[in-house]
mmCIF file of C-alpha atoms and ligand atoms in Angstrom:
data_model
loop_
_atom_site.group_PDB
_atom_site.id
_atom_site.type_symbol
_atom_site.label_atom_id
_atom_site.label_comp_id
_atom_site.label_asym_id
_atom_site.label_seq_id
_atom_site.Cartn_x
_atom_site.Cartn_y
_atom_site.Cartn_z
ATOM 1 C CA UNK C 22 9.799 23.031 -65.925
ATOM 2 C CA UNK C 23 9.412 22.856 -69.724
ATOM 3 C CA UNK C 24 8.019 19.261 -70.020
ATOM 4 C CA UNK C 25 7.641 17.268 -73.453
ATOM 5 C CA UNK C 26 5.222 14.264 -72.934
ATOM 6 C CA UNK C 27 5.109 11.058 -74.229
ATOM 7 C CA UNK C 28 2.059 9.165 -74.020
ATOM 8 C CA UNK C 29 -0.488 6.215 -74.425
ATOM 9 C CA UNK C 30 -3.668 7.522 -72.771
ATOM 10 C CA UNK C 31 -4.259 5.109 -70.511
ATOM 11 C CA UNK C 32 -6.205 6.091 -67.310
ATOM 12 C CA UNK C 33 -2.769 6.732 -65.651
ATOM 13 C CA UNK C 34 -1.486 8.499 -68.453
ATOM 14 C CA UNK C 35 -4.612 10.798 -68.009
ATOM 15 C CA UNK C 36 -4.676 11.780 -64.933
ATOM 16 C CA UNK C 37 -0.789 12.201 -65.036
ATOM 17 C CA UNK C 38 -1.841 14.830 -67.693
ATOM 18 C CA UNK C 39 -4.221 16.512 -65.607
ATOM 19 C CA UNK C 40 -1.834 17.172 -62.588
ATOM 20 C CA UNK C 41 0.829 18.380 -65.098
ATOM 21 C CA UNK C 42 -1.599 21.232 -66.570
ATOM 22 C CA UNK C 43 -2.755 22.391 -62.852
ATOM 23 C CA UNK C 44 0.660 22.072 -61.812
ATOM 24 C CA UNK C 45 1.702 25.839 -62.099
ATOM 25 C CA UNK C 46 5.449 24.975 -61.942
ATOM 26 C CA UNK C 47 4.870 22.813 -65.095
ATOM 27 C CA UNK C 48 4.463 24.224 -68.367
ATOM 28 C CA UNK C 49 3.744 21.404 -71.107
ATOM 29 C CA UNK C 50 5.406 22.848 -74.644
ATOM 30 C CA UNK C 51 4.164 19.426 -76.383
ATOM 31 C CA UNK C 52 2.622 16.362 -75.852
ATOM 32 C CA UNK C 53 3.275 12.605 -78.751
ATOM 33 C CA UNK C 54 1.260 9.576 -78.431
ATOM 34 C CA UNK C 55 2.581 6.478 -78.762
ATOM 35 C CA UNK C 56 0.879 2.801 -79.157
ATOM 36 C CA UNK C 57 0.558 0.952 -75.901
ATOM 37 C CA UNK C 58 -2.453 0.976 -73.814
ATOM 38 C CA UNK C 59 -4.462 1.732 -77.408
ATOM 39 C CA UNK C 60 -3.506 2.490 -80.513
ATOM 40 C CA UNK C 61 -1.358 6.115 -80.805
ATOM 41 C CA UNK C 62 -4.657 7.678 -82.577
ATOM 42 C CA UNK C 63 -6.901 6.673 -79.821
ATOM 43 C CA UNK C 64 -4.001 8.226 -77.099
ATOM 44 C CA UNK C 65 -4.428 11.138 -79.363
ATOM 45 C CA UNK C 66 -7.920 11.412 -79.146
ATOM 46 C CA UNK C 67 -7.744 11.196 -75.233
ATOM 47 C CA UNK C 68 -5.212 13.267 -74.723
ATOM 48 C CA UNK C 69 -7.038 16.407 -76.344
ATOM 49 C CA UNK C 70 -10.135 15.607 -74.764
ATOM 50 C CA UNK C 71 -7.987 15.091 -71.410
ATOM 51 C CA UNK C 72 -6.949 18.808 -72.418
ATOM 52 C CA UNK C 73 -10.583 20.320 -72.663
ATOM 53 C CA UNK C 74 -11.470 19.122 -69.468
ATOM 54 C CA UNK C 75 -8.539 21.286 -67.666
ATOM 55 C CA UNK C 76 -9.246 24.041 -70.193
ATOM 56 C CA UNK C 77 -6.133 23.993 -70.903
ATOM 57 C CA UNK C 78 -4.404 26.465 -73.249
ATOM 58 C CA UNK C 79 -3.659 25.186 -77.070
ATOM 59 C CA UNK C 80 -0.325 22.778 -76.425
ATOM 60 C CA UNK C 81 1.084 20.525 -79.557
ATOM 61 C CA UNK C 82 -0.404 17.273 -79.593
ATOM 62 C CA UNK C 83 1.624 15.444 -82.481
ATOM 63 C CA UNK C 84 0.426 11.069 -83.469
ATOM 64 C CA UNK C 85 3.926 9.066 -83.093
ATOM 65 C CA UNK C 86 4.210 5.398 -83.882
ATOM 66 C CA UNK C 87 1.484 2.633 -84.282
ATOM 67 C CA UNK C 88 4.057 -0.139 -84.285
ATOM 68 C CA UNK C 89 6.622 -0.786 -82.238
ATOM 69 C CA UNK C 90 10.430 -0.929 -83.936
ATOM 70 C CA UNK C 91 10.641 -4.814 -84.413
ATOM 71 C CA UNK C 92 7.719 -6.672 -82.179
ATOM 72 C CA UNK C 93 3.744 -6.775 -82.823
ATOM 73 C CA UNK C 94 1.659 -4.229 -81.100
ATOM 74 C CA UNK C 95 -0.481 -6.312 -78.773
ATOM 75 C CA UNK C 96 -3.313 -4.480 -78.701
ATOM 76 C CA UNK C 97 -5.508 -2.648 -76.627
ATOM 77 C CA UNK C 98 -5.454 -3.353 -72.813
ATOM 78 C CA UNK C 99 -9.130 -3.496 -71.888
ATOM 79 C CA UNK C 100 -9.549 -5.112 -69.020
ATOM 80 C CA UNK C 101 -7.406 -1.976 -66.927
ATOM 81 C CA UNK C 102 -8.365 1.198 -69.080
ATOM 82 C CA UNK C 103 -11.461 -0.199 -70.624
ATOM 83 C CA UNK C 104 -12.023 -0.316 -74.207
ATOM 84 C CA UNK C 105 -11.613 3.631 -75.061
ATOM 85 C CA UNK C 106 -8.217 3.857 -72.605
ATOM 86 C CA UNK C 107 -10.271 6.293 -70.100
ATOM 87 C CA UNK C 108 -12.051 3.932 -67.921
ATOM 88 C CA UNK C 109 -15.023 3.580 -70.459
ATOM 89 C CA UNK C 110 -15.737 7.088 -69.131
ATOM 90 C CA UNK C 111 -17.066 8.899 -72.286
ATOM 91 C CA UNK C 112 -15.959 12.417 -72.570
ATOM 92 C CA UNK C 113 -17.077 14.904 -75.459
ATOM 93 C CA UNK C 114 -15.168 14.718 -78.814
ATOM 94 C CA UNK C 115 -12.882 17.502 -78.860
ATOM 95 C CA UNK C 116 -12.797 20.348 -81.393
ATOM 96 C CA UNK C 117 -8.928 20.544 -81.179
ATOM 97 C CA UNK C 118 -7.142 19.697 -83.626
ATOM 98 C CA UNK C 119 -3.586 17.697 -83.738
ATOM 99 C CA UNK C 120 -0.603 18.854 -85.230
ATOM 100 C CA UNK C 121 0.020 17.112 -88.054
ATOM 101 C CA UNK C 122 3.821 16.703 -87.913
ATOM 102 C CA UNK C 123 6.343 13.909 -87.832
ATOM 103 C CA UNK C 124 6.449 12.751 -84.539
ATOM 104 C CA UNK C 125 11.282 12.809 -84.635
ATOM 105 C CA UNK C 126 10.588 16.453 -86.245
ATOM 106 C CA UNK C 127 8.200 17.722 -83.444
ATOM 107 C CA UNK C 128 10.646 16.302 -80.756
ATOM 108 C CA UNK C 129 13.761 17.941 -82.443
ATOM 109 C CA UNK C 130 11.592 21.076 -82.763
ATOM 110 C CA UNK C 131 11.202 21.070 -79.219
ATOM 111 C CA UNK C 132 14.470 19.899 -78.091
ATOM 112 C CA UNK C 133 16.072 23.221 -80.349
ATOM 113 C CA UNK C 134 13.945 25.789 -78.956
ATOM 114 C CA UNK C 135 14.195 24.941 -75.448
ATOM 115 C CA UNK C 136 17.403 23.602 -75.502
ATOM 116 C CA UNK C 137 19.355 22.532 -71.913
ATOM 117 C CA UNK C 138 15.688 22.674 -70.545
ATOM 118 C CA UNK C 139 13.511 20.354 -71.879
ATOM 119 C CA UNK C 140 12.074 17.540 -69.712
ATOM 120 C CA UNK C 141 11.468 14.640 -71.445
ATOM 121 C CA UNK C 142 8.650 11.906 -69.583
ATOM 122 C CA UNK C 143 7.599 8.992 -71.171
ATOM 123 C CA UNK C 144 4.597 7.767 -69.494
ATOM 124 C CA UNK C 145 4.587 4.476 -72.940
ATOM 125 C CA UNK C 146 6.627 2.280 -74.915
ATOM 126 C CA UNK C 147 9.668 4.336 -75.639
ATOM 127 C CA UNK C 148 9.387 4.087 -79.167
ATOM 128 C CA UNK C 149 8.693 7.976 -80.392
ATOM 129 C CA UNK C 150 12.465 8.663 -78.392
ATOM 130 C CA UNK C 151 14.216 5.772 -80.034
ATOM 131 C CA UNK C 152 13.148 7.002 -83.754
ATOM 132 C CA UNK C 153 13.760 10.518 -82.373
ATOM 133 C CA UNK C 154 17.825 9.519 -81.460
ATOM 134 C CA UNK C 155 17.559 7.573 -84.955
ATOM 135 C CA UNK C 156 16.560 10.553 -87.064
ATOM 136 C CA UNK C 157 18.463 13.094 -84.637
ATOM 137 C CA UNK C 158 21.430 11.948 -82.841
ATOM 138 C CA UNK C 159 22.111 15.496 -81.487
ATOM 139 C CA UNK C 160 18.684 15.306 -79.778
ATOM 140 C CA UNK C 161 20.172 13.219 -76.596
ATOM 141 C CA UNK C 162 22.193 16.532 -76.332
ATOM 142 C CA UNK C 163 20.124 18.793 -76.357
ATOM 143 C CA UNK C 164 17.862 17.644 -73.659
ATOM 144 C CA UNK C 165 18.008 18.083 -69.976
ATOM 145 C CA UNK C 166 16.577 15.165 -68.149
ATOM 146 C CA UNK C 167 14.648 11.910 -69.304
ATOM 147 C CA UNK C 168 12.342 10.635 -66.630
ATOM 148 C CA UNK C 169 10.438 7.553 -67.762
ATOM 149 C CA UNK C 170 7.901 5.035 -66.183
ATOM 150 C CA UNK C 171 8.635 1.541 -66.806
ATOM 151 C CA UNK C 172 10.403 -1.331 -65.902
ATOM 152 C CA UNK C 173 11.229 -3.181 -62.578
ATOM 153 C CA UNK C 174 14.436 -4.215 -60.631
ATOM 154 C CA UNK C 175 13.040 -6.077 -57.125
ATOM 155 C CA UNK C 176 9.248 -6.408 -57.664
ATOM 156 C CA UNK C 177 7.367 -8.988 -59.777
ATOM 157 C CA UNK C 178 6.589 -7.999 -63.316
ATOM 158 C CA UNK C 179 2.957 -6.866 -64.628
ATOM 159 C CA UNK C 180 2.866 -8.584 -68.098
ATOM 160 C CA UNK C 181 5.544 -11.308 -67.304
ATOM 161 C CA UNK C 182 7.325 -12.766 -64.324
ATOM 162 C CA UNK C 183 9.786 -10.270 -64.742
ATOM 163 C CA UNK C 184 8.768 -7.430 -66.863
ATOM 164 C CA UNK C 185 6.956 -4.246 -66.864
ATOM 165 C CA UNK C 186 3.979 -3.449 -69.702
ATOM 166 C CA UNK C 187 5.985 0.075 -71.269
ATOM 167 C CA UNK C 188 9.050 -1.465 -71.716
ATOM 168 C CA UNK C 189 7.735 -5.097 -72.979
ATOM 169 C CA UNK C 190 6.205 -2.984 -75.264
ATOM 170 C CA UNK C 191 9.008 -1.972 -76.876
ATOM 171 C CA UNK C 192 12.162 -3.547 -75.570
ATOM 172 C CA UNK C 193 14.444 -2.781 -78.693
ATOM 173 C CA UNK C 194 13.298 1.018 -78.210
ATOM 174 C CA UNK C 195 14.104 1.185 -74.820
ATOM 175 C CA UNK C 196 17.075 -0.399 -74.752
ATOM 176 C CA UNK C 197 18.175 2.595 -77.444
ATOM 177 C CA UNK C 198 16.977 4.571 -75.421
ATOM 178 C CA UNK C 199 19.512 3.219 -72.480
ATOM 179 C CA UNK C 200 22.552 3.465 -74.511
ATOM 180 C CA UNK C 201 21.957 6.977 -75.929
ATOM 181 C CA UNK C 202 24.153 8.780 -72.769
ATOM 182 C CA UNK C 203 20.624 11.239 -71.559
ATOM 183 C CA UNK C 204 20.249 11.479 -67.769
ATOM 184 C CA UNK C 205 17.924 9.255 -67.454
ATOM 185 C CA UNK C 206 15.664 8.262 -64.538
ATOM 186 C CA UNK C 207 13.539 5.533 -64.025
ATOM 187 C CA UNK C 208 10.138 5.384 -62.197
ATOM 188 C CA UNK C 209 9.309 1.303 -61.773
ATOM 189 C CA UNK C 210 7.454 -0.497 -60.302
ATOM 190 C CA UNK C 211 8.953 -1.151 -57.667
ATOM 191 C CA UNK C 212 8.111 2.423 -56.847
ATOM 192 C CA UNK C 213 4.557 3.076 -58.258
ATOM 193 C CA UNK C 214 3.671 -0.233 -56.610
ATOM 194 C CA UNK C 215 4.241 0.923 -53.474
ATOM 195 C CA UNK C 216 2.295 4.974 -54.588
ATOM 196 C CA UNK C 217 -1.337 3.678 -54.183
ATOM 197 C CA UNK C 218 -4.277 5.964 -54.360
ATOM 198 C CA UNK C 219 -7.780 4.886 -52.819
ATOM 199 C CA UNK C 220 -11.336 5.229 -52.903
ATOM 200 C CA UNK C 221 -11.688 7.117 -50.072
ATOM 201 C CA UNK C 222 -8.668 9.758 -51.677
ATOM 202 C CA UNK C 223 -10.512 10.043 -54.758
ATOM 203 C CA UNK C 224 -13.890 10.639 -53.085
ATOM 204 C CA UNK C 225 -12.373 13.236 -50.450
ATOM 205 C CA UNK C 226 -10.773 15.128 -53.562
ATOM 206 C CA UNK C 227 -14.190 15.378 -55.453
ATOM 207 C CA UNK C 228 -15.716 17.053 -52.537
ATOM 208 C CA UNK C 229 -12.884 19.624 -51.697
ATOM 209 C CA UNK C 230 -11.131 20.558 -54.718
ATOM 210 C CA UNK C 231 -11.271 23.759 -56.732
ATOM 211 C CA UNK C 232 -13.655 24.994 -58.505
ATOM 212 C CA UNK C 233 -11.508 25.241 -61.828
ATOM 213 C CA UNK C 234 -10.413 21.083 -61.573
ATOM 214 C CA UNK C 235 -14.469 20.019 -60.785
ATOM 215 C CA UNK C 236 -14.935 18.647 -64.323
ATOM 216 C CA UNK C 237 -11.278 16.912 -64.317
ATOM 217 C CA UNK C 238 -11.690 15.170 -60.920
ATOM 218 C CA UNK C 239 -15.446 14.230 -61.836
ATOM 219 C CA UNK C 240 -13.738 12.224 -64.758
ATOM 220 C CA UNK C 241 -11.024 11.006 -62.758
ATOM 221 C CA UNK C 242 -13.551 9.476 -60.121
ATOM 222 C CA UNK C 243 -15.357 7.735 -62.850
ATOM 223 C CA UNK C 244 -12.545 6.190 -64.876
ATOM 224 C CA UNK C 245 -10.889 5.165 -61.791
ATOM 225 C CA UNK C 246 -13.409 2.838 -61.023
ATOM 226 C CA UNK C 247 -12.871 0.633 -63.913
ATOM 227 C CA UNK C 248 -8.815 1.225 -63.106
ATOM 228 C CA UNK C 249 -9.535 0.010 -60.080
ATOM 229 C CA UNK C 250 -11.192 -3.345 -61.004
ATOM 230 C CA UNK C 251 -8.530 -4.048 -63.609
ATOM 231 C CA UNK C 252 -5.538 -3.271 -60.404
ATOM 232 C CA UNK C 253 -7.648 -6.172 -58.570
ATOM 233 C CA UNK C 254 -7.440 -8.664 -61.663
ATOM 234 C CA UNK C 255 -3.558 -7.642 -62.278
ATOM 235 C CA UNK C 256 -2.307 -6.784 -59.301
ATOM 236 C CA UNK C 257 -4.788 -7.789 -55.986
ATOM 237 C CA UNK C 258 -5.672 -4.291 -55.188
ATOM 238 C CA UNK C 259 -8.146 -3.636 -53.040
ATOM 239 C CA UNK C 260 -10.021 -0.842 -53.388
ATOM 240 C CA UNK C 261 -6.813 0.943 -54.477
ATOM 241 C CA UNK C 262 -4.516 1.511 -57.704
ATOM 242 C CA UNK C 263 -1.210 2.261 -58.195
ATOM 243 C CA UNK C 264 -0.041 5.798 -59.665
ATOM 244 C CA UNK C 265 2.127 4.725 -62.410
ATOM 245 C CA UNK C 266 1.904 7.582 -64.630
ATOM 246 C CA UNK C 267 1.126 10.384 -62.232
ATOM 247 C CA UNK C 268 4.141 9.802 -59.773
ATOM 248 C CA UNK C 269 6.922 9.832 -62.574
ATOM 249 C CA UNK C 270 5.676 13.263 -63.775
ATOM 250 C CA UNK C 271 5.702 13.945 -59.701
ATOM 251 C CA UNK C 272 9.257 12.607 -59.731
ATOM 252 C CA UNK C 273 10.375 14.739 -62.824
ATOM 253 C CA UNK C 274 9.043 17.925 -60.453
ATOM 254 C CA UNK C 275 10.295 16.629 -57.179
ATOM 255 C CA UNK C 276 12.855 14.334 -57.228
ATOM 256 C CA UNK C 277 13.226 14.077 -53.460
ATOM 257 C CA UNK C 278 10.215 12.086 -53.665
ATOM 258 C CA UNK C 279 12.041 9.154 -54.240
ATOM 259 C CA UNK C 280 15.735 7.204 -53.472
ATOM 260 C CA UNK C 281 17.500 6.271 -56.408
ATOM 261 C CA UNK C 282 20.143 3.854 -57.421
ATOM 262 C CA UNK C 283 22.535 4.301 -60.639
ATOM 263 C CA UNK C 284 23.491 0.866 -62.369
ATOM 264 C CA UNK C 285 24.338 0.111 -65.681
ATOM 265 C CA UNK C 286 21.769 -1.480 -67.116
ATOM 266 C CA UNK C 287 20.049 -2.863 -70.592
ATOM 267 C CA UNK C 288 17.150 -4.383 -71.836
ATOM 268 C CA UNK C 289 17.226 -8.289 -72.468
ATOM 269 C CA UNK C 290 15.452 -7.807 -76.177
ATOM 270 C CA UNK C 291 15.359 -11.442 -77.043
ATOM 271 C CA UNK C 292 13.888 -14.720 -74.854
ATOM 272 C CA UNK C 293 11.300 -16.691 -74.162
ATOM 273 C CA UNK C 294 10.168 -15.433 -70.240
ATOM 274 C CA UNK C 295 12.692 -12.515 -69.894
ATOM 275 C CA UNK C 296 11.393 -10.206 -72.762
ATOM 276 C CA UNK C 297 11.396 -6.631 -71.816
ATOM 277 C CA UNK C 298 13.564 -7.352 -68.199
ATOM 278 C CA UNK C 299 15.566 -4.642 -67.115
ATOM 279 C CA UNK C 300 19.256 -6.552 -66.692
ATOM 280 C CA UNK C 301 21.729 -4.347 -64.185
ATOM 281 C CA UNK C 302 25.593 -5.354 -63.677
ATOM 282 C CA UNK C 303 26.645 -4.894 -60.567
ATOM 283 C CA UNK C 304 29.959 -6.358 -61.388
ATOM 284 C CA UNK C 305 33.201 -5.042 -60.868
ATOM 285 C CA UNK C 306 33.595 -5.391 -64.745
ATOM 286 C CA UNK C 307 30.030 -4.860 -66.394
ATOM 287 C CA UNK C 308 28.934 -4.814 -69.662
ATOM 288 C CA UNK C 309 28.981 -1.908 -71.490
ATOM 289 C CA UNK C 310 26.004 -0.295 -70.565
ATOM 290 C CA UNK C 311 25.538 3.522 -69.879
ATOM 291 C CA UNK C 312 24.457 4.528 -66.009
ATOM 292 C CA UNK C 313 20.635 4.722 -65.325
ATOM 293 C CA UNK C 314 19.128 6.261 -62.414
ATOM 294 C CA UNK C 315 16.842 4.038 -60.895
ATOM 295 C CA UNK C 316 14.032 4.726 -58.140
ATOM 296 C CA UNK C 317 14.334 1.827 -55.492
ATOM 297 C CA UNK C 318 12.045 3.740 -52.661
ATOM 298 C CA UNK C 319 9.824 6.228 -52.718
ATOM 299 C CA UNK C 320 7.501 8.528 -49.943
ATOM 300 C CA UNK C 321 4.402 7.205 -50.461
ATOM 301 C CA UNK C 322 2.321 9.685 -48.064
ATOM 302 C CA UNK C 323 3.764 12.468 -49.757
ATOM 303 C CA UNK C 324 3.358 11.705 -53.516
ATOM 304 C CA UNK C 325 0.098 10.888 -52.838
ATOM 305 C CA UNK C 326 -0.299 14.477 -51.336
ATOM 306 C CA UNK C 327 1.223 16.015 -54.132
ATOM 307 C CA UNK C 328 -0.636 14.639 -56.539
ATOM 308 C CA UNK C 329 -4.064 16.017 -54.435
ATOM 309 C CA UNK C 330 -2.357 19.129 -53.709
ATOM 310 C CA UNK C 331 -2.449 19.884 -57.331
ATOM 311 C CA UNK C 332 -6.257 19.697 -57.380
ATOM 312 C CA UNK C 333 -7.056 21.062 -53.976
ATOM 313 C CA UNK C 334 -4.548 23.809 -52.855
ATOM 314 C CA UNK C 335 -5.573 27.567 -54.240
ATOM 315 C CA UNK C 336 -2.974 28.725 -56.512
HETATM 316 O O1 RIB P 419 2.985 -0.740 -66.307
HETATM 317 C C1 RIB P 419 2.282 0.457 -66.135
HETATM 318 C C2 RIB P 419 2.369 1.322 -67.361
HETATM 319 O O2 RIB P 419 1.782 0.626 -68.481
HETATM 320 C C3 RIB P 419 1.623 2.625 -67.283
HETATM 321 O O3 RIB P 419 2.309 3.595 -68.025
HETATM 322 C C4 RIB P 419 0.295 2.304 -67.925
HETATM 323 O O4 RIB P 419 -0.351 3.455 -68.418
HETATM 324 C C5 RIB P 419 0.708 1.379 -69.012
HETATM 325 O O5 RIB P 419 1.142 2.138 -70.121
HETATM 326 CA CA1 CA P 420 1.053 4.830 -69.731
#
């Protein structure tokens, strides 16, 4: 799988990275950052210093948008990936270098050479793709899949009643995003909510995985502490955390991993409490809305072995 990633490095976002690169079906061509969880120069940062500790080979890492399209960026979110976005964990600086590129060109770059194949997952606020489809309408053609987390349909919100934090990010980007006719799928979370991985996982990993993944399941122990004190603030975990990031990548892989549900559906981009909601019409006349894939269930014991398998089986 030729995979383009989209990122705001994030804990989640990090270790979604890190089962990507030791993920031998997977072959990363590129990786953007995008504001959300910190600022896109900070995701930046982490992402190539996510890269050293896989040794993985040189892959495109390109800086995409600080801002969201029309709201405020809200700023960094602490309290779940601490104040550098890896659990506080502090990792060498690395001697990579970014690819100084605009973020739409990189994309379209991408989208030309591997064209039919490319993978799209957006792990952030969806703003890189929106400008992308802006600048290049003939990108939405060009790709194969989108696969994105964000969102809910059934379970509670995580930054309002009823919304997700990657597409209250950037509801006016997503909702672009919606209408642009890509296959797209959606990981929620009323799927990663249910995907939890625990202490006693990450501990059992550190003592049996491969030699080659010690350093990157070291760091993964570590910043998942913090992640898992900011899940018990937001979301009552207990001694747990959901696998937002990680499972969609798993999803883009292995799509038997989860059910799925097409509805048309947009993004309510306006309101006071509904912000960011993910609106579906199941009417027999609905708005015009393309169809969106949707993950409703998932396998829970199996995603979560996936995601070890990746650190644990030989290859
Ligand atoms: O709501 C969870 C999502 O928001 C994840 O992608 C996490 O990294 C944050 O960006
Ligand atoms: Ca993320």
């Amino acid at each position: 799988m030729k995979l383009l990633l989209d990122v705001d490095t994030g804990v989640d976002d990090s270790i979604a990275i890190l089962y990507a690169l030791f993920k031998p079906e997977i072959e990363v061509v590129g990786i953007s950052t995008v504001c959300g969880n910190v600022e896109a120069w900070l995701a930046a940062e982490n992402t190539l210093k996510i890269l050293d500790l896989a040794d993985a080979p040189d892959i495109p890492v390109v800086k995409g948008a600080e801002t969201p399209l029309r709201k405020k960026w809200e700023g960094r979110v602490s309290y779940i990936h601490g104040d550098n976005g890896l659990g506080n964990v502090e990792l060498p600086a690395s001697s990579r270098k970014l690819l100084e590129k605009d973020v739409s060109d990189f994309h379209m770059e991408l989208a030309g050479k591997y064209e039919g194949e490319l993978v799209v997952v957006t792990l952030g606020p969806m703003t890189n793709i929106a400008r992308t489809l802006e600048k290049y309408p003939e990108f939405a053609g060009k790709v194969k899949k989108v696969v994105s987390m964000g969102g809910t349909l059934s379970m509670r919100g995580n930054v309002s009643p009823v919304a997700e934090a990657n597409f209250a990010g950037d509801p006016d980007a997503c909702d672009r995003v919606f209408t642009s006719g890509m296959d797209i799928t959606i990981v929620g979370l009323d799927v990663t909510m249910k995907t939890r991985l625990t202490k006693e996982h990450i501990d059992w990993l550190a003592e049996n995985c491969r030699e080659s993944c010690k350093k990157a399941v070291s760091y993964m122990q570590k910043a998942l502490v913090h992640y898992r004190k900011g899940n018990q603030r937001q979301n009552y975990c207990v001694d747990d955390s959901p696998l937002h990031d990680p499972l969609t990548i798993m999803c883009a892989l292995k799509p038997g991993l989860i059910q799925t549900e097409c509805r048309k559906a947009r993004i309510e981009c306006g309101g006071t409490y509904c912000r960011g909601m993910v609106v579906t019409d199941q009417r027999e006349h609905p708005f015009e809305a393309e169809y969106i894939r949707f993950a409703v269930d998932v396998h829970p014991h199996r995603a979560i072995r996936e995601l070890l398998s990746a650190f644990w089986e030989e290859v």
